[in-house]
CSV table of C-alpha atoms in Angstrom, one decimal:
chain,number,residue,atom,x,y,z
A,1,UNK,CA,64.0,186.7,-36.2
A,2,UNK,CA,61.8,185.6,-33.3
A,3,UNK,CA,60.0,187.3,-30.4
A,4,UNK,CA,59.2,186.7,-26.4
A,5,UNK,CA,57.7,188.5,-23.9
A,6,UNK,CA,58.9,188.0,-20.3
A,7,UNK,CA,57.6,189.2,-16.9
A,8,UNK,CA,60.3,189.3,-13.8
A,9,UNK,CA,59.1,190.3,-10.3
A,10,UNK,CA,61.0,191.4,-7.6
A,11,UNK,CA,60.0,188.1,-5.4
A,12,UNK,CA,58.8,184.9,-5.7
A,13,UNK,CA,55.9,185.8,-3.8
A,14,UNK,CA,54.1,188.3,-6.4
A,15,UNK,CA,55.8,185.7,-9.1
A,16,UNK,CA,53.0,182.8,-7.8
A,17,UNK,CA,50.6,185.0,-7.4
A,18,UNK,CA,50.6,186.7,-10.7
A,19,UNK,CA,50.7,182.9,-12.6
A,20,UNK,CA,47.6,182.1,-10.7
A,21,UNK,CA,46.0,184.7,-11.2
A,22,UNK,CA,47.2,185.1,-15.0
A,23,UNK,CA,45.6,180.7,-15.4
A,24,UNK,CA,42.6,182.4,-13.4
A,25,UNK,CA,41.9,184.3,-16.3
A,26,UNK,CA,43.1,181.4,-19.1
A,27,UNK,CA,45.7,183.5,-21.0
A,28,UNK,CA,48.3,181.5,-22.6
A,29,UNK,CA,51.7,181.7,-20.2
A,30,UNK,CA,54.7,180.0,-19.4
A,31,UNK,CA,56.9,180.0,-16.1
A,32,UNK,CA,60.1,180.3,-17.1
A,33,UNK,CA,63.2,180.7,-15.6
A,34,UNK,CA,64.4,184.9,-15.2
A,35,UNK,CA,66.6,185.0,-18.8
A,36,UNK,CA,69.7,185.5,-18.5
A,37,UNK,CA,69.5,189.0,-20.4
A,38,UNK,CA,67.1,190.0,-17.4
A,39,UNK,CA,68.2,190.6,-14.2
A,40,UNK,CA,66.8,191.3,-10.8
A,41,UNK,CA,66.3,189.6,-7.2
A,42,UNK,CA,63.6,186.3,-8.8
A,43,UNK,CA,64.8,183.5,-10.4
A,44,UNK,CA,60.7,183.0,-12.1
A,45,UNK,CA,59.7,185.2,-15.5
A,46,UNK,CA,56.1,184.5,-17.1
A,47,UNK,CA,56.6,184.2,-20.9
A,48,UNK,CA,53.4,186.0,-22.9
A,49,UNK,CA,51.8,186.8,-26.1
A,50,UNK,CA,52.0,189.9,-26.8
A,51,UNK,CA,48.4,190.1,-27.7
A,52,UNK,CA,48.1,189.6,-23.3
A,53,UNK,CA,50.1,193.0,-22.8
A,54,UNK,CA,47.1,194.9,-21.8
A,55,UNK,CA,45.8,191.6,-19.9
A,56,UNK,CA,49.2,192.1,-17.8
A,57,UNK,CA,49.6,195.3,-17.0
A,58,UNK,CA,45.9,195.8,-15.7
A,59,UNK,CA,46.3,192.9,-13.5
A,60,UNK,CA,49.4,194.2,-12.7
A,61,UNK,CA,48.2,197.2,-11.4
A,62,UNK,CA,44.7,195.9,-10.0
A,63,UNK,CA,47.1,193.3,-7.9
A,64,UNK,CA,49.4,195.5,-7.1
A,65,UNK,CA,52.9,192.9,-8.7
A,66,UNK,CA,56.1,194.0,-7.1
A,67,UNK,CA,57.8,193.4,-10.6
A,68,UNK,CA,61.3,194.0,-11.8
A,69,UNK,CA,59.8,194.7,-15.6
A,70,UNK,CA,57.9,193.8,-18.7
A,71,UNK,CA,60.8,192.9,-21.8
A,72,UNK,CA,60.7,191.8,-25.2
A,73,UNK,CA,63.4,189.8,-26.2
A,74,UNK,CA,64.5,190.0,-30.3
A,75,UNK,CA,66.0,186.9,-30.4
A,76,UNK,CA,68.3,187.9,-34.3
A,77,UNK,CA,69.8,186.0,-37.1
A,78,UNK,CA,73.2,186.7,-35.6
A,79,UNK,CA,71.8,184.3,-32.8
A,80,UNK,CA,71.9,187.7,-30.2
A,81,UNK,CA,69.1,188.7,-28.5
A,82,UNK,CA,68.2,192.4,-27.8
A,83,UNK,CA,66.5,193.1,-24.8
A,84,UNK,CA,63.6,196.1,-25.0
A,85,UNK,CA,62.3,196.9,-21.0
A,86,UNK,CA,58.3,198.0,-22.0
A,87,UNK,CA,57.5,199.2,-18.7
């Protein structure tokens, strides 16, 4: 099993703005196309490490980012994926 953590956004503007902030904080992130398991109006998401979840949450609040959700996606041994919305 393999876990990934992503935040998806309601607009590309907010995705790019938040990406800039996280890079300034030197977090290990990657901007990716929104996984198909996540439905949102924006095609961009940011993948991050579980260790950074508190920093992500604090900065969402500080910047008043319009986000769709923060998700954990587990890749199961049988090839399926399990999506959990964290907030």
